[in-house]
PDB file of C-alpha atoms in Angstrom:
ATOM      1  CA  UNK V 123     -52.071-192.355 -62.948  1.00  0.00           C
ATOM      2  CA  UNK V 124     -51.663-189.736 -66.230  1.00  0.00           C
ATOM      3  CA  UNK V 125     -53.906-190.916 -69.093  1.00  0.00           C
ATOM      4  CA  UNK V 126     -52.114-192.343 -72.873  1.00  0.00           C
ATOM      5  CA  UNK V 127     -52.519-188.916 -73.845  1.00  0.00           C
ATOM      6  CA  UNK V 128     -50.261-186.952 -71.375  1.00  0.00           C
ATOM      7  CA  UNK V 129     -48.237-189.400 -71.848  1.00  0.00           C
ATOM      8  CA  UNK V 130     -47.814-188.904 -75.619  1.00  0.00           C
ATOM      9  CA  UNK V 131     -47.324-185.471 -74.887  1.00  0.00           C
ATOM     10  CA  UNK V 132     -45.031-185.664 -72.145  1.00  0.00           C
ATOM     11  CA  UNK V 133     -42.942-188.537 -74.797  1.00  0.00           C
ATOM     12  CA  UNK V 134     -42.942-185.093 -77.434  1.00  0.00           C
ATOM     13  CA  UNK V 135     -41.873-182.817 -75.001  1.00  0.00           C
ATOM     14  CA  UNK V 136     -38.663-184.987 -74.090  1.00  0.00           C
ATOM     15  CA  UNK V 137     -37.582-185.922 -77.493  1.00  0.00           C
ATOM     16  CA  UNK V 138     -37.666-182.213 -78.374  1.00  0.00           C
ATOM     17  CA  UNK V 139     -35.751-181.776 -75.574  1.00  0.00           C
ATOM     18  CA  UNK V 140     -33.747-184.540 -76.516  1.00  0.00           C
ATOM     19  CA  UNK V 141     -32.866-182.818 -80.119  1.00  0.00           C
ATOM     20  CA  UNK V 142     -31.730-179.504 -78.314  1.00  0.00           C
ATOM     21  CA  UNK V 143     -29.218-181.168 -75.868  1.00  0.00           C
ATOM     22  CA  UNK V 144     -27.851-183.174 -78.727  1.00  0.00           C
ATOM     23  CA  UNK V 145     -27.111-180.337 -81.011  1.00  0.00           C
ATOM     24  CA  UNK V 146     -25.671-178.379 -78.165  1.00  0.00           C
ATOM     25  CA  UNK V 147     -23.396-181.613 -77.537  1.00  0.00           C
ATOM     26  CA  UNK V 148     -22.504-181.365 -81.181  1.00  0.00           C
ATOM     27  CA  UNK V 149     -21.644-177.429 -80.815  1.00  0.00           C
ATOM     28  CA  UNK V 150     -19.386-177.812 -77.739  1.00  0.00           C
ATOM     29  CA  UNK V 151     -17.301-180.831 -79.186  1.00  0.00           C
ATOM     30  CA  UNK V 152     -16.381-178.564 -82.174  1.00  0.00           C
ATOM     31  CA  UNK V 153     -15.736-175.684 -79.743  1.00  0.00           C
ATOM     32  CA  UNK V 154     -13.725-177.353 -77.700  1.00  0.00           C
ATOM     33  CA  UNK V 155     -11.598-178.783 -80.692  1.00  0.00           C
ATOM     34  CA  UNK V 156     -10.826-175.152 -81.529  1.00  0.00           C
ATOM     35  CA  UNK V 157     -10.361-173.854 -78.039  1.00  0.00           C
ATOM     36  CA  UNK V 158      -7.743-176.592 -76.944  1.00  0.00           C
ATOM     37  CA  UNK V 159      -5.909-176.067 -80.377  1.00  0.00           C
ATOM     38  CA  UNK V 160      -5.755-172.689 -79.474  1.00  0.00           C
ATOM     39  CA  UNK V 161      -4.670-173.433 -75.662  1.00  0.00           C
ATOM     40  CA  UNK V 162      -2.057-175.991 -76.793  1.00  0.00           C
ATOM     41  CA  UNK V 163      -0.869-173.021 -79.310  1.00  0.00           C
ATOM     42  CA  UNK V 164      -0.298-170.844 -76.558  1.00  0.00           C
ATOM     43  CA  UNK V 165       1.729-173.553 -73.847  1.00  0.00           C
ATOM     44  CA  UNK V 166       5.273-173.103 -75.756  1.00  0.00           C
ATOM     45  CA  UNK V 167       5.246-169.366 -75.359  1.00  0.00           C
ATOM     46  CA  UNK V 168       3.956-169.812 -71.844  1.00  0.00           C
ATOM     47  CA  UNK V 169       6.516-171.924 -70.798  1.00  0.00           C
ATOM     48  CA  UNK V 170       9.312-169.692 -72.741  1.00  0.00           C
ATOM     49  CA  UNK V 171       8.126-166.557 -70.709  1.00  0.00           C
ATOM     50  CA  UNK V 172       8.105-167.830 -67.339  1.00  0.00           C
ATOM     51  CA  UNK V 173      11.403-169.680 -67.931  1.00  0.00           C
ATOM     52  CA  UNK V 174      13.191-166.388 -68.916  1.00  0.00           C
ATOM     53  CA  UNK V 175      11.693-164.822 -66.204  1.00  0.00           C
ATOM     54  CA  UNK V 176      12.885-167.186 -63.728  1.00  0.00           C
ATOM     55  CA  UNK V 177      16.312-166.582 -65.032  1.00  0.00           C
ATOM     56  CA  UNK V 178      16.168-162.909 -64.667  1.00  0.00           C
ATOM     57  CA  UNK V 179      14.868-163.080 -60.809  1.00  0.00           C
ATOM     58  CA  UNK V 180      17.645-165.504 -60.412  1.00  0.00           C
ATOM     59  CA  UNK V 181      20.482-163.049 -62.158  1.00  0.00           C
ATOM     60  CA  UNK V 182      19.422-159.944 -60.934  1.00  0.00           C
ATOM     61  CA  UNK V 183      20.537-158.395 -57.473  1.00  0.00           C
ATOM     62  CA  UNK V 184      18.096-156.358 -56.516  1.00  0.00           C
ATOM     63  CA  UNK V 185      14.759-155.828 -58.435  1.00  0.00           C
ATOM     64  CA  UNK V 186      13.138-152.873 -58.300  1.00  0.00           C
ATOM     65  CA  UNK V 187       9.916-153.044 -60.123  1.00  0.00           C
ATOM     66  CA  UNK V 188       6.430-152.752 -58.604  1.00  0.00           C
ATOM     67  CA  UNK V 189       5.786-156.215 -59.119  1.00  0.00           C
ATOM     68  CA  UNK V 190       8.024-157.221 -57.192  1.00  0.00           C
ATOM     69  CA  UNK V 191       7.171-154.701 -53.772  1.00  0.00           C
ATOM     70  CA  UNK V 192       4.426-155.412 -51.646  1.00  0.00           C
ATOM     71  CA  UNK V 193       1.205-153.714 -52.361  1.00  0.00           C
ATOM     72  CA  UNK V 194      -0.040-150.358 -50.602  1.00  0.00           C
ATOM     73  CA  UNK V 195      -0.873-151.238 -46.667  1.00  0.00           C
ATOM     74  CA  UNK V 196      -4.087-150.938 -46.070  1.00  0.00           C
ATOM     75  CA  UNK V 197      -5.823-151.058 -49.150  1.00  0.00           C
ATOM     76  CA  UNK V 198      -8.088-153.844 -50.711  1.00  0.00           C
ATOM     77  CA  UNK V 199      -7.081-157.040 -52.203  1.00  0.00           C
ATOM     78  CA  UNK V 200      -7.862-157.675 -55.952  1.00  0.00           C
ATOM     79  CA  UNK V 201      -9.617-160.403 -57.214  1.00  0.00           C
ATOM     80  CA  UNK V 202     -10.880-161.313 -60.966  1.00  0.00           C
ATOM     81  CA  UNK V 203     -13.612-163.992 -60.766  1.00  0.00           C
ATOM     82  CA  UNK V 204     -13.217-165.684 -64.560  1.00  0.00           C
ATOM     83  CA  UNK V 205     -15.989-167.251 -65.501  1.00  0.00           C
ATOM     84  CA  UNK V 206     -18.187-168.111 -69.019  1.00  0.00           C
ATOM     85  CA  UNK V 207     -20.519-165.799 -70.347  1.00  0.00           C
ATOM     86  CA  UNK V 208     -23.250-168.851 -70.388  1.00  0.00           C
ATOM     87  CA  UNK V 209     -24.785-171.181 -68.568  1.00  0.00           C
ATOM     88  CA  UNK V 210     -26.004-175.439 -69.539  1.00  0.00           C
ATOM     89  CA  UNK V 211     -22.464-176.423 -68.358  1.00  0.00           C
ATOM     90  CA  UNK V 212     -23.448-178.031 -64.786  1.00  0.00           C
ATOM     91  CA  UNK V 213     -21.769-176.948 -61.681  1.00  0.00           C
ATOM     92  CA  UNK V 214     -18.996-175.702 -63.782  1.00  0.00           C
ATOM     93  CA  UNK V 215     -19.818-171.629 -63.192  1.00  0.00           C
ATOM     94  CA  UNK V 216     -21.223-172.417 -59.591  1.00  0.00           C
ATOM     95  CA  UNK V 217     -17.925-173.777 -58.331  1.00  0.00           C
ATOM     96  CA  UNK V 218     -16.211-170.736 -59.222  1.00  0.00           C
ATOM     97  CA  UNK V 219     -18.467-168.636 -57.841  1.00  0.00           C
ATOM     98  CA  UNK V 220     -18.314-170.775 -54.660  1.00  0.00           C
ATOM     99  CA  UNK V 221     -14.232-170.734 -54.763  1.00  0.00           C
ATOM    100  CA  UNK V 222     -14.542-166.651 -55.260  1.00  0.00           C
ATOM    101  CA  UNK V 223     -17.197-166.584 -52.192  1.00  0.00           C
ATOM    102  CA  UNK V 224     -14.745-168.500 -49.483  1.00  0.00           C
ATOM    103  CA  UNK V 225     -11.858-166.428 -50.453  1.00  0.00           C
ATOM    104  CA  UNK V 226     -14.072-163.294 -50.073  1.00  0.00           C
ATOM    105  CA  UNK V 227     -15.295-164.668 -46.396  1.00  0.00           C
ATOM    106  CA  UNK V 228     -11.591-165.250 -45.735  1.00  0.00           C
ATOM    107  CA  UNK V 229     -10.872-162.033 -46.894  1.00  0.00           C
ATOM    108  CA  UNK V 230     -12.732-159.013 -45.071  1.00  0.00           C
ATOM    109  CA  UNK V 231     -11.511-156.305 -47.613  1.00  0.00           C
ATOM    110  CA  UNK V 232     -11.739-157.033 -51.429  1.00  0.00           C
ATOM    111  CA  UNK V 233     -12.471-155.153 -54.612  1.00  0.00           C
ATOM    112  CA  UNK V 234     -13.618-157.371 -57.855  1.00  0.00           C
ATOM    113  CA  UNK V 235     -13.012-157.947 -61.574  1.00  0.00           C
ATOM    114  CA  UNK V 236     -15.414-160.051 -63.755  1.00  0.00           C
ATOM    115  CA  UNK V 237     -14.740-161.797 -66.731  1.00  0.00           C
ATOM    116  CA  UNK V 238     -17.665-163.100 -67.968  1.00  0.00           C
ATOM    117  CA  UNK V 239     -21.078-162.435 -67.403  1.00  0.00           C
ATOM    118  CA  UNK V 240     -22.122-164.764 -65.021  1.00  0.00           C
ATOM    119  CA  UNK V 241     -19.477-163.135 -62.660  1.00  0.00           C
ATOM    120  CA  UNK V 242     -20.648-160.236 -63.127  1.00  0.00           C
ATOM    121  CA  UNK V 243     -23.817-161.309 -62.029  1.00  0.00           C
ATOM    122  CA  UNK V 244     -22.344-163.209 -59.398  1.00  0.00           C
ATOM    123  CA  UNK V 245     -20.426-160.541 -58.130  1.00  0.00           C
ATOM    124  CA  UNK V 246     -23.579-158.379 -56.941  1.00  0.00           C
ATOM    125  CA  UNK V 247     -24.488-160.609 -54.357  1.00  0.00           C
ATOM    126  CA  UNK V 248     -20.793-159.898 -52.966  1.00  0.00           C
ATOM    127  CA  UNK V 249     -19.064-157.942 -50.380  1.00  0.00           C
ATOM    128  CA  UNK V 250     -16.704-155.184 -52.310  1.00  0.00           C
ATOM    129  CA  UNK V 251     -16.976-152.586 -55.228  1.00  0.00           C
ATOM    130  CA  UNK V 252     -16.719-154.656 -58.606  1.00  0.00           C
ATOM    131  CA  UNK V 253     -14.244-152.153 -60.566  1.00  0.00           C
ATOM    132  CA  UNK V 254     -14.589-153.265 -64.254  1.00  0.00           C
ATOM    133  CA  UNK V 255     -16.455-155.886 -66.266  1.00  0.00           C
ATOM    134  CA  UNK V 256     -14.944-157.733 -68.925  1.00  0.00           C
ATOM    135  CA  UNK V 257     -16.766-160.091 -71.091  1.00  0.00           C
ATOM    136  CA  UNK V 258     -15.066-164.098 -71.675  1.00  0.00           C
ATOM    137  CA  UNK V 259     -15.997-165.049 -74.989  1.00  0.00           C
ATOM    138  CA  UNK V 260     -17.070-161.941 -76.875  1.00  0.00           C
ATOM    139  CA  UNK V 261     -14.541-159.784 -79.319  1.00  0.00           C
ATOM    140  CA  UNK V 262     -11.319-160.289 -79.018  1.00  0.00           C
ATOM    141  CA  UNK V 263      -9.802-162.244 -76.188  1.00  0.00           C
ATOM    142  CA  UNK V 264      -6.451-161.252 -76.045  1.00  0.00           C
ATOM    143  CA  UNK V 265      -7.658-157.410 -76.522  1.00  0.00           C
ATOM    144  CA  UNK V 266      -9.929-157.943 -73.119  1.00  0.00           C
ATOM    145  CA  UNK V 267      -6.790-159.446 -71.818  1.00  0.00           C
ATOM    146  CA  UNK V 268      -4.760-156.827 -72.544  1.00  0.00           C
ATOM    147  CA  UNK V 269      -7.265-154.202 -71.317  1.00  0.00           C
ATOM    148  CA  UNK V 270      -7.366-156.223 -68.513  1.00  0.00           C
ATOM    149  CA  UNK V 271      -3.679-156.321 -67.544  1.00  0.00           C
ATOM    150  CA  UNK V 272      -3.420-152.846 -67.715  1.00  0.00           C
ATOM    151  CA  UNK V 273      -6.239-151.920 -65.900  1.00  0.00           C
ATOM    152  CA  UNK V 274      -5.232-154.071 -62.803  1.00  0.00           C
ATOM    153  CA  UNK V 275      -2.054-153.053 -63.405  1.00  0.00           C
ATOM    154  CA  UNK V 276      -2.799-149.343 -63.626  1.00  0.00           C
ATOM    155  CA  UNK V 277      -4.778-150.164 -59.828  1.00  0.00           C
ATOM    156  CA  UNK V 278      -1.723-152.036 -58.418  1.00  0.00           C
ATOM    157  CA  UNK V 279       1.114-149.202 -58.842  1.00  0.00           C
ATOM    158  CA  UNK V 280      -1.547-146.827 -57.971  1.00  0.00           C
ATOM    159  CA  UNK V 281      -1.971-148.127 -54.381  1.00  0.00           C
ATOM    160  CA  UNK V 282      -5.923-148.759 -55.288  1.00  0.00           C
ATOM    161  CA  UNK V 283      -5.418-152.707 -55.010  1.00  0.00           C
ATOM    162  CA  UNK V 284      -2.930-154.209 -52.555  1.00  0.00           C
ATOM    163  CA  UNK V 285      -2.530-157.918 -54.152  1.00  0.00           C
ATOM    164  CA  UNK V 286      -4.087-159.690 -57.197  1.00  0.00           C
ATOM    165  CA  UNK V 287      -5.693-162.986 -56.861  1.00  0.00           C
ATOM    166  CA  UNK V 288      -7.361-164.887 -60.057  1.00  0.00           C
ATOM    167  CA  UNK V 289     -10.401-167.320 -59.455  1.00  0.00           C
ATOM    168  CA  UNK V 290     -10.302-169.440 -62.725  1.00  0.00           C
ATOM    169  CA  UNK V 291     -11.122-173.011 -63.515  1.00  0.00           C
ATOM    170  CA  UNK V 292      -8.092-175.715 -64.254  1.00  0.00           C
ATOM    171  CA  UNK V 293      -8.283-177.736 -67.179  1.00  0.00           C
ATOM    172  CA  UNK V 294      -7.600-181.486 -65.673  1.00  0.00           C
ATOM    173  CA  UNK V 295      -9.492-183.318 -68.228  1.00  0.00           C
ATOM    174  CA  UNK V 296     -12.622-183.758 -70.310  1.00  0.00           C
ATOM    175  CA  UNK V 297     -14.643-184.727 -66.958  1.00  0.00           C
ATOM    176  CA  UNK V 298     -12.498-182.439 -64.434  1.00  0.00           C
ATOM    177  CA  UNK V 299     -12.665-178.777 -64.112  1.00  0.00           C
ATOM    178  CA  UNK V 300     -10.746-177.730 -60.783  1.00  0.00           C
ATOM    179  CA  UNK V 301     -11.391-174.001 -59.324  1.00  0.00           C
ATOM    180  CA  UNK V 302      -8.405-172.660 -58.469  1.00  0.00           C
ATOM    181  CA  UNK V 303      -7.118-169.308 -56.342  1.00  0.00           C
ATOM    182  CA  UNK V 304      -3.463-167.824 -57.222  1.00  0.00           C
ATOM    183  CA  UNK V 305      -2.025-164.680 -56.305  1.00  0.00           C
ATOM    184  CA  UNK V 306      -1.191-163.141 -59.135  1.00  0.00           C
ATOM    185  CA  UNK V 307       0.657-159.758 -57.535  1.00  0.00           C
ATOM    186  CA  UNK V 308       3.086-159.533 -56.000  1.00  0.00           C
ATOM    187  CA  UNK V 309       5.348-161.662 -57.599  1.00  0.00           C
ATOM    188  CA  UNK V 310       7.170-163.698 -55.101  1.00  0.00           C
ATOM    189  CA  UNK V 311      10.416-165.663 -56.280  1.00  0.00           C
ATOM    190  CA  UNK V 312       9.810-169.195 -55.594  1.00  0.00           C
ATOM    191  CA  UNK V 313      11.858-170.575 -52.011  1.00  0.00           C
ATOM    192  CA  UNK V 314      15.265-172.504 -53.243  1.00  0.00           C
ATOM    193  CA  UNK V 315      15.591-170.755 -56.491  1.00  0.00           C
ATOM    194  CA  UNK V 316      19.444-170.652 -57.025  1.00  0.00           C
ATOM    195  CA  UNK V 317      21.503-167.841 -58.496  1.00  0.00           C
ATOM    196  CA  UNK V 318      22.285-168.773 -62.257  1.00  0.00           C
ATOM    197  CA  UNK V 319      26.078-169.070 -63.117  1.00  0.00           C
ATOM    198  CA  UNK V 320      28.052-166.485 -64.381  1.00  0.00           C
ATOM    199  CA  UNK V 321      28.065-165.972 -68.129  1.00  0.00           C
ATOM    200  CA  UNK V 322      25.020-168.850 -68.291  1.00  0.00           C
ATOM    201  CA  UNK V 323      22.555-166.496 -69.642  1.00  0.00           C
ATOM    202  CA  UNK V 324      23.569-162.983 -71.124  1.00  0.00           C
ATOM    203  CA  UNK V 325      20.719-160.288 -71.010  1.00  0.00           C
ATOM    204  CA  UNK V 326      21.391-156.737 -72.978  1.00  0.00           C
ATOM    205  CA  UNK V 327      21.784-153.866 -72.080  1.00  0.00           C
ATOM    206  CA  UNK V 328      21.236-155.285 -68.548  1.00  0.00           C
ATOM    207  CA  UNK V 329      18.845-157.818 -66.941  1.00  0.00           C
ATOM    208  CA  UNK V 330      17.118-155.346 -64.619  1.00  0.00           C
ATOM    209  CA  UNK V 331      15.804-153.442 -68.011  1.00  0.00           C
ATOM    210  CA  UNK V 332      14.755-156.561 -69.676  1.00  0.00           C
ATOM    211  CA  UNK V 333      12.790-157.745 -66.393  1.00  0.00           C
ATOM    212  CA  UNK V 334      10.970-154.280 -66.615  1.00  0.00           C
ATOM    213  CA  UNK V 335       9.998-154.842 -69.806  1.00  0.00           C
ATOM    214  CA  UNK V 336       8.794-158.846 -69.270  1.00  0.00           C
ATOM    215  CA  UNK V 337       6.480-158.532 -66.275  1.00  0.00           C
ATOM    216  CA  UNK V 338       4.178-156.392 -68.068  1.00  0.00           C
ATOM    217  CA  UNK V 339       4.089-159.171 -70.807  1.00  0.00           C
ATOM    218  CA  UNK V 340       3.912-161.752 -68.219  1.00  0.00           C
ATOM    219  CA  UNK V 341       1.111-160.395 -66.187  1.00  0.00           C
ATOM    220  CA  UNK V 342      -0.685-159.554 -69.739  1.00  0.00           C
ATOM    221  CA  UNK V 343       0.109-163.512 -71.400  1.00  0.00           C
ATOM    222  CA  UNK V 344      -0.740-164.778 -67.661  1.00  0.00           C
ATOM    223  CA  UNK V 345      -4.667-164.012 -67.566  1.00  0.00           C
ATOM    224  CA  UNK V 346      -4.914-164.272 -71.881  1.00  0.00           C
ATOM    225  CA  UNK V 347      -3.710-168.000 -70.828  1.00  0.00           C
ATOM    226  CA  UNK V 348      -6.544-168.315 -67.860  1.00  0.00           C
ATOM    227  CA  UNK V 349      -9.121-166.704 -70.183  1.00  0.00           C
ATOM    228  CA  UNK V 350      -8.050-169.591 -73.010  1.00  0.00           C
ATOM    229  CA  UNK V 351      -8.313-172.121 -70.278  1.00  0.00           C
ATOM    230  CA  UNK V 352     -11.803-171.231 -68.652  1.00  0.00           C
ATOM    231  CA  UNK V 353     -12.810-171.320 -72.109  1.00  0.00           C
ATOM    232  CA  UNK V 354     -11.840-174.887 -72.841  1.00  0.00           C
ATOM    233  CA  UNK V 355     -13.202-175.419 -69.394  1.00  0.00           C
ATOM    234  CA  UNK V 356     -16.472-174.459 -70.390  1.00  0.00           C
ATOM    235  CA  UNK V 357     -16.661-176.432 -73.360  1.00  0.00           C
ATOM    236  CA  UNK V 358     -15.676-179.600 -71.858  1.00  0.00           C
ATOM    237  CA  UNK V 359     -18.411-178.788 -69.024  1.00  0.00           C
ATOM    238  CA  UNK V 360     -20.802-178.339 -71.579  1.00  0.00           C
ATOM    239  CA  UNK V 361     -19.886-180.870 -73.708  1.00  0.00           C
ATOM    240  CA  UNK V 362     -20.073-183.406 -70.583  1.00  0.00           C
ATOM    241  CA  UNK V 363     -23.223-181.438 -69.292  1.00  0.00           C
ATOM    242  CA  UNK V 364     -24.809-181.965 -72.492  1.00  0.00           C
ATOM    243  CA  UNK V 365     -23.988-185.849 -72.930  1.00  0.00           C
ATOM    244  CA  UNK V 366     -25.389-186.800 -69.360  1.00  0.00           C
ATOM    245  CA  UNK V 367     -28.709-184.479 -70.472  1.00  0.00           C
ATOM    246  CA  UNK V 368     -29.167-186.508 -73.482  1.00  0.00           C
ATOM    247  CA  UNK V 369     -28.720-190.057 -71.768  1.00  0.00           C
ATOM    248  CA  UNK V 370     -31.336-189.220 -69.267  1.00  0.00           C
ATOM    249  CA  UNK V 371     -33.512-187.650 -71.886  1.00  0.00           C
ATOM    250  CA  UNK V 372     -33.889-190.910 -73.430  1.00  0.00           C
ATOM    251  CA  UNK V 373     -33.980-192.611 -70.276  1.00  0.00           C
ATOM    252  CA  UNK V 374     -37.190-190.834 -69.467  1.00  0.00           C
ATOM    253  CA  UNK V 375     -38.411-191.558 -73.007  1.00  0.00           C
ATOM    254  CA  UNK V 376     -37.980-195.189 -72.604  1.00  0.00           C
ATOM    255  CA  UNK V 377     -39.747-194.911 -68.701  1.00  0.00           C
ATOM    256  CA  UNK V 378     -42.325-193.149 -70.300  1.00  0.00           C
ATOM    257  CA  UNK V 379     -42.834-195.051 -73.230  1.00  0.00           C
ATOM    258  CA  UNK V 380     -43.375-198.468 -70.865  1.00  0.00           C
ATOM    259  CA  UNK V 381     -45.803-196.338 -68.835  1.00  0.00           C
ATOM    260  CA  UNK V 382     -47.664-195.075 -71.680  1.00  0.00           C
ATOM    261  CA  UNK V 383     -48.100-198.887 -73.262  1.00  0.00           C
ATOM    262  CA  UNK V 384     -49.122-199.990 -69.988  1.00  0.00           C
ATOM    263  CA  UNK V 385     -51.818-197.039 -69.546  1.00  0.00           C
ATOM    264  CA  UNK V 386     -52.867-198.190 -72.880  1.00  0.00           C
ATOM    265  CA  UNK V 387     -53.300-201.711 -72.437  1.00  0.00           C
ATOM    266  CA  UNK V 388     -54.966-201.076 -69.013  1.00  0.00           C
ATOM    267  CA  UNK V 389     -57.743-198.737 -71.040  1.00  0.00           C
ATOM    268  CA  UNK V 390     -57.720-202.131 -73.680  1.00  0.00           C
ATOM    269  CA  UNK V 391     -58.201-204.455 -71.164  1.00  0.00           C
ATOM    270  CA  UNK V 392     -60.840-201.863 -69.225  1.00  0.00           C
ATOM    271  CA  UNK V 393     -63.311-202.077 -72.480  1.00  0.00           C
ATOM    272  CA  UNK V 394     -62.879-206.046 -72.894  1.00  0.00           C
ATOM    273  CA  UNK V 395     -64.234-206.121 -69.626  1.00  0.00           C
ATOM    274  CA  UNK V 396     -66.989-203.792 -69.796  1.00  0.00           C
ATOM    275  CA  UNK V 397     -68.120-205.487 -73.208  1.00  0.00           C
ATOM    276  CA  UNK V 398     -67.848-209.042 -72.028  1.00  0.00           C
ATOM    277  CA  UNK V 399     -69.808-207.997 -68.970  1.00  0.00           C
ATOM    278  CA  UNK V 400     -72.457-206.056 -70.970  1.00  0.00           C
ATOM    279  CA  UNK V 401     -72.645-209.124 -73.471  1.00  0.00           C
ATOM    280  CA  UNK V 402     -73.347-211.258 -70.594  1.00  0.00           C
ATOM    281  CA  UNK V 403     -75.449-208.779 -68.332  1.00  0.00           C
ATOM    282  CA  UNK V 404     -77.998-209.383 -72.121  1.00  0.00           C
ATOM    283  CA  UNK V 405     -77.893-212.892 -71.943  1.00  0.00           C
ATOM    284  CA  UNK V 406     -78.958-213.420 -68.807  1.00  0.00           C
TER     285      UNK V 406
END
């Protein structure tokens, strides 16, 4: 049984403990304000592009853009793994990695991106060349999405890459934080999409121009929205990661604390005995 004393200590060490989970549960519920305010910022123009774009795969006859084609035959399929640049958030970073490492068992020939560091470190332990590294949350993030865009891009037309699939968490809520796989490249129209009516939507000089000039944006505002959303992600991971750490800090404490007052009162009760015993050992 440990003595009073390493109890006491062991009581120290969790409420120090205790003080560093609670400010970092203080740190992520501000940083999550900020990062869904910038998130919900972002949704109109989101939903703008991809409903313009929609309309120009619908008016067009025939798109010829390298977006649209399949990839080069016989070269390897892209992936970015996005993940956060730190850990403390609970499984949050592992079930990525997880997600990225069934898709690359499914998948014989792959090369990687990272964004963030911890799939970069991930990505070592993986099948495939990892092409570029890209941090999450340092700098600017829509310059490292931008970067990014044109760099996969750049690989795409090139023949280098043959598809692009994105591993990045789903914002569901505060407590859920879904992995999810998308293919990213080619862009497929989506089955039942309808040809618009004539004069509906007007497009100058020509809707086959304006599409070449929007999938480039798309691609680009596509993974500067993931990034903004694996960053939320993380926060709320952290934030709930955080919470459950302090709960069963003070859990312990309390445990501990009963322990400790019973190791005490055992010691107590240990020297009543031994001094009523002596007492009466001297009078008889």
């Amino acid at each position: 049984m440990p003595s009073v004393r390493d109890l006491r200590d062991r009581i120290r060490s969790l409420k120090n403990t205790q003080q560093i989970t609670k400010a970092m549960k203080q740190v992520a519920a501000a940083k999550i304000r900020r990062a869904e305010a910038l998130q919900k910022q972002s949704r109109p123009y989101a939903d703008a592009i991809g409903a313009m774009l929609r309309d120009l795969i619908a008016s067009v006859g025939s798109i010829d853009h390298p977006f649209m084609k399949p990839g080069q035959e016989g070269a390897p399929g892209g992936v970015i793994l996005m993940t956060a640049d730190k850990g403390l958030a609970g499984s949050f970073n592992a079930n990525l990695i997880r997600a990225a490492e069934i898709h690359g068992r499914e998948n014989a020939s792959l090369a990687w991106y990272a964004v963030g560091i911890k799939a970069r470190n991930a990505l070592r332990r993986q099948r495939g060349e990892t092409l570029q590294f890209w941090p999450l949350a340092q700098g600017v993030m829509y310059d490292n999405a931008r970067e990014l865009a044109q760099r996969v891009t750049a690989d795409f037309t090139e023949g280098k890459i043959s598809s692009l699939t994105l591993v990045a968490p789903k914002l569901v809520n505060m407590m859920t934080q879904r992995p999810e796989v998308r293919r990213i490249l080619p862009i497929v129209p989506e089955d039942g999409e309808k040809k618009t009516t004539a004069g509906a939507v007007e497009f100058e000089p020509s809707p086959e121009f304006v599409l070449g000039r929007l999938l480039p944006k798309y691609l680009e505002f596509t993974l500067y929205s993931a990034m903004l959303e694996t960053n939320a992600s993380f926060y709320a991971a952290q934030l709930v990661a955080m919470n459950n750490a302090t709960d069963n800090a003070k859990k312990l404490i309390d445990q501990n604390t009963i322990e400790m007052n019973k190791a005490r009162q055992a010691a107590i009760t240990k020297e009543i005995l031994e001094i009523v015993g002596g007492a009466e050992a001297l009078a008889g």
